[in-house]
Amino acid sequence: MRIPLTIVGALLAGGAACAPALEQILPPAGLYRLDSASTSSIPAPAPANRVDTRVDGANGDIVRRERVAGADSGEKVYEGKGPVTHCIRPRRIADALYSSAVALASCPDQSSEVGADGVLVHTANCPAAVVTLTIRRIDKVTWEYDTVSATRAGDPAADLAWMRPVLEREAAEGKTPEARARAAQQLRDLPRLQRELAEKQVAVNVQYAKALREAKTPTEAAAVRATMAQSGKSVATQARQRVRWTRIGNSCALGAGG
């Protein structure tokens, strides 16, 4: 069952027949424990260069490893501050589909498909990236989010959120005062940089959305999508993030019970 973004919008307004199918797959509101998270970032055209990050949800530890130009940093462990939890509040269906990998809220070409096995695949063909988000319900209380992103060369909207925990630990535990000060400054600059990148992304997305909206025939619309796809042949980075969450409470208060 393929669900174009326009129909997802209709679901938000209150009622298409496929809404129950989506709701059965998406995690309901409540408190969730992070079981595990892993991210791999592989820049092109140098696939030998890559950055891998793992998060242990039980204690919050972050393990990071960089391989660049033949040099291997080895695994660097940043100690966590205890179990990682996440609150999912009542929200619109589309809010659960958007990935943090890029600013998808204004992406002009998105669709969702629910497979016979109950797996939800949401695809966004954006000017800056092609993002595929797969949501699997593992059992009654566990969900897995698998996001694959292929950002295009000159991507104006790379997600910088992954940098925050690394910079926070470097600012607190860096080996030299200079390293700590540099990380602290980068941490202060992070919101501004992310905001500027997101604004550029929105502007690009608006241009494509306008072209799709003004297309007079299916052929013209296909030509716009082909232009977007063509730009994707120059891939700057391929990234994959896999996150598994377990629901531990009906409310966002610890110990609320499930």
PDB file of N, CA and C in Angstrom, residues 188-227:
ATOM      1  N   ARG A 188      28.700  26.146  21.062  1.00  0.00           N
ATOM      2  CA  ARG A 188      27.884  27.368  21.049  1.00  0.00           C
ATOM      3  C   ARG A 188      27.432  27.724  19.639  1.00  0.00           C
ATOM      4  N   ASP A 189      28.271  27.419  18.651  1.00  0.00           N
ATOM      5  CA  ASP A 189      27.939  27.764  17.269  1.00  0.00           C
ATOM      6  C   ASP A 189      26.966  26.772  16.626  1.00  0.00           C
ATOM      7  N   LEU A 190      26.796  25.602  17.234  1.00  0.00           N
ATOM      8  CA  LEU A 190      26.028  24.532  16.596  1.00  0.00           C
ATOM      9  C   LEU A 190      24.590  24.922  16.256  1.00  0.00           C
ATOM     10  N   PRO A 191      23.818  25.530  17.176  1.00  0.00           N
ATOM     11  CA  PRO A 191      22.431  25.899  16.827  1.00  0.00           C
ATOM     12  C   PRO A 191      22.354  26.862  15.644  1.00  0.00           C
ATOM     13  N   ARG A 192      23.264  27.839  15.618  1.00  0.00           N
ATOM     14  CA  ARG A 192      23.253  28.797  14.515  1.00  0.00           C
ATOM     15  C   ARG A 192      23.571  28.115  13.190  1.00  0.00           C
ATOM     16  N   LEU A 193      24.587  27.264  13.181  1.00  0.00           N
ATOM     17  CA  LEU A 193      24.952  26.562  11.943  1.00  0.00           C
ATOM     18  C   LEU A 193      23.817  25.678  11.456  1.00  0.00           C
ATOM     19  N   GLN A 194      23.182  24.931  12.382  1.00  0.00           N
ATOM     20  CA  GLN A 194      22.083  24.063  11.980  1.00  0.00           C
ATOM     21  C   GLN A 194      20.920  24.878  11.434  1.00  0.00           C
ATOM     22  N   ARG A 195      20.627  26.024  12.069  1.00  0.00           N
ATOM     23  CA  ARG A 195      19.531  26.874  11.609  1.00  0.00           C
ATOM     24  C   ARG A 195      19.812  27.410  10.206  1.00  0.00           C
ATOM     25  N   GLU A 196      21.040  27.839   9.959  1.00  0.00           N
ATOM     26  CA  GLU A 196      21.385  28.372   8.643  1.00  0.00           C
ATOM     27  C   GLU A 196      21.300  27.284   7.568  1.00  0.00           C
ATOM     28  N   LEU A 197      21.776  26.074   7.894  1.00  0.00           N
ATOM     29  CA  LEU A 197      21.698  24.976   6.932  1.00  0.00           C
ATOM     30  C   LEU A 197      20.252  24.614   6.634  1.00  0.00           C
ATOM     31  N   ALA A 198      19.421  24.594   7.676  1.00  0.00           N
ATOM     32  CA  ALA A 198      18.010  24.252   7.481  1.00  0.00           C
ATOM     33  C   ALA A 198      17.304  25.305   6.631  1.00  0.00           C
ATOM     34  N   GLU A 199      17.634  26.573   6.846  1.00  0.00           N
ATOM     35  CA  GLU A 199      17.013  27.640   6.048  1.00  0.00           C
ATOM     36  C   GLU A 199      17.382  27.515   4.580  1.00  0.00           C
ATOM     37  N   LYS A 200      18.629  27.171   4.308  1.00  0.00           N
ATOM     38  CA  LYS A 200      19.044  26.968   2.915  1.00  0.00           C
ATOM     39  C   LYS A 200      18.306  25.782   2.305  1.00  0.00           C
ATOM     40  N   GLN A 201      18.136  24.712   3.102  1.00  0.00           N
ATOM     41  CA  GLN A 201      17.437  23.539   2.602  1.00  0.00           C
ATOM     42  C   GLN A 201      15.992  23.860   2.265  1.00  0.00           C
ATOM     43  N   VAL A 202      15.328  24.591   3.142  1.00  0.00           N
ATOM     44  CA  VAL A 202      13.936  24.959   2.906  1.00  0.00           C
ATOM     45  C   VAL A 202      13.807  25.757   1.614  1.00  0.00           C
ATOM     46  N   ALA A 203      14.727  26.680   1.381  1.00  0.00           N
ATOM     47  CA  ALA A 203      14.677  27.490   0.165  1.00  0.00           C
ATOM     48  C   ALA A 203      14.793  26.618  -1.087  1.00  0.00           C
ATOM     49  N   VAL A 204      15.702  25.639  -1.055  1.00  0.00           N
ATOM     50  CA  VAL A 204      15.863  24.732  -2.193  1.00  0.00           C
ATOM     51  C   VAL A 204      14.611  23.891  -2.374  1.00  0.00           C
ATOM     52  N   ASN A 205      14.066  23.374  -1.270  1.00  0.00           N
ATOM     53  CA  ASN A 205      12.872  22.548  -1.352  1.00  0.00           C
ATOM     54  C   ASN A 205      11.680  23.318  -1.894  1.00  0.00           C
ATOM     55  N   VAL A 206      11.561  24.583  -1.502  1.00  0.00           N
ATOM     56  CA  VAL A 206      10.454  25.415  -1.980  1.00  0.00           C
ATOM     57  C   VAL A 206      10.513  25.555  -3.505  1.00  0.00           C
ATOM     58  N   GLN A 207      11.717  25.700  -4.039  1.00  0.00           N
ATOM     59  CA  GLN A 207      11.854  25.825  -5.492  1.00  0.00           C
ATOM     60  C   GLN A 207      11.356  24.577  -6.209  1.00  0.00           C
ATOM     61  N   TYR A 208      11.739  23.404  -5.690  1.00  0.00           N
ATOM     62  CA  TYR A 208      11.278  22.166  -6.317  1.00  0.00           C
ATOM     63  C   TYR A 208       9.780  21.967  -6.120  1.00  0.00           C
ATOM     64  N   ALA A 209       9.279  22.301  -4.930  1.00  0.00           N
ATOM     65  CA  ALA A 209       7.844  22.166  -4.681  1.00  0.00           C
ATOM     66  C   ALA A 209       7.045  23.043  -5.639  1.00  0.00           C
ATOM     67  N   LYS A 210       7.548  24.246  -5.894  1.00  0.00           N
ATOM     68  CA  LYS A 210       6.871  25.160  -6.822  1.00  0.00           C
ATOM     69  C   LYS A 210       6.867  24.569  -8.228  1.00  0.00           C
ATOM     70  N   ALA A 211       8.003  23.994  -8.634  1.00  0.00           N
ATOM     71  CA  ALA A 211       8.072  23.393  -9.965  1.00  0.00           C
ATOM     72  C   ALA A 211       7.111  22.208 -10.091  1.00  0.00           C
ATOM     73  N   LEU A 212       7.019  21.394  -9.048  1.00  0.00           N
ATOM     74  CA  LEU A 212       6.085  20.266  -9.081  1.00  0.00           C
ATOM     75  C   LEU A 212       4.637  20.750  -9.104  1.00  0.00           C
ATOM     76  N   ARG A 213       4.360  21.780  -8.327  1.00  0.00           N
ATOM     77  CA  ARG A 213       2.998  22.313  -8.246  1.00  0.00           C
ATOM     78  C   ARG A 213       2.559  22.927  -9.574  1.00  0.00           C
ATOM     79  N   GLU A 214       3.488  23.537 -10.278  1.00  0.00           N
ATOM     80  CA  GLU A 214       3.140  24.226 -11.525  1.00  0.00           C
ATOM     81  C   GLU A 214       3.226  23.320 -12.748  1.00  0.00           C
ATOM     82  N   ALA A 215       3.651  22.084 -12.542  1.00  0.00           N
ATOM     83  CA  ALA A 215       3.693  21.140 -13.665  1.00  0.00           C
ATOM     84  C   ALA A 215       2.280  20.911 -14.189  1.00  0.00           C
ATOM     85  N   LYS A 216       2.092  21.061 -15.489  1.00  0.00           N
ATOM     86  CA  LYS A 216       0.742  20.982 -16.074  1.00  0.00           C
ATOM     87  C   LYS A 216       0.362  19.565 -16.481  1.00  0.00           C
ATOM     88  N   THR A 217       1.326  18.704 -16.621  1.00  0.00           N
ATOM     89  CA  THR A 217       1.050  17.329 -17.040  1.00  0.00           C
ATOM     90  C   THR A 217       1.894  16.366 -16.209  1.00  0.00           C
ATOM     91  N   PRO A 218       1.480  15.097 -16.161  1.00  0.00           N
ATOM     92  CA  PRO A 218       2.317  14.109 -15.472  1.00  0.00           C
ATOM     93  C   PRO A 218       3.730  14.032 -16.051  1.00  0.00           C
ATOM     94  N   THR A 219       3.853  14.290 -17.340  1.00  0.00           N
ATOM     95  CA  THR A 219       5.172  14.254 -17.969  1.00  0.00           C
ATOM     96  C   THR A 219       6.067  15.359 -17.431  1.00  0.00           C
ATOM     97  N   GLU A 220       5.496  16.556 -17.267  1.00  0.00           N
ATOM     98  CA  GLU A 220       6.271  17.662 -16.716  1.00  0.00           C
ATOM     99  C   GLU A 220       6.678  17.384 -15.267  1.00  0.00           C
ATOM    100  N   ALA A 221       5.760  16.797 -14.486  1.00  0.00           N
ATOM    101  CA  ALA A 221       6.087  16.462 -13.103  1.00  0.00           C
ATOM    102  C   ALA A 221       7.193  15.414 -13.056  1.00  0.00           C
ATOM    103  N   ALA A 222       7.119  14.440 -13.968  1.00  0.00           N
ATOM    104  CA  ALA A 222       8.158  13.410 -14.023  1.00  0.00           C
ATOM    105  C   ALA A 222       9.504  14.024 -14.377  1.00  0.00           C
ATOM    106  N   ALA A 223       9.491  15.041 -15.227  1.00  0.00           N
ATOM    107  CA  ALA A 223      10.736  15.697 -15.604  1.00  0.00           C
ATOM    108  C   ALA A 223      11.363  16.408 -14.410  1.00  0.00           C
ATOM    109  N   VAL A 224      10.529  17.021 -13.555  1.00  0.00           N
ATOM    110  CA  VAL A 224      11.047  17.674 -12.352  1.00  0.00           C
ATOM    111  C   VAL A 224      11.682  16.648 -11.433  1.00  0.00           C
ATOM    112  N   ARG A 225      10.993  15.525 -11.244  1.00  0.00           N
ATOM    113  CA  ARG A 225      11.542  14.472 -10.376  1.00  0.00           C
ATOM    114  C   ARG A 225      12.827  13.900 -10.963  1.00  0.00           C
ATOM    115  N   ALA A 226      12.876  13.808 -12.285  1.00  0.00           N
ATOM    116  CA  ALA A 226      14.090  13.299 -12.929  1.00  0.00           C
ATOM    117  C   ALA A 226      15.263  14.242 -12.686  1.00  0.00           C
ATOM    118  N   THR A 227      14.991  15.538 -12.682  1.00  0.00           N
ATOM    119  CA  THR A 227      16.037  16.515 -12.394  1.00  0.00           C
ATOM    120  C   THR A 227      16.564  16.337 -10.979  1.00  0.00           C
TER     121      THR A 227
END
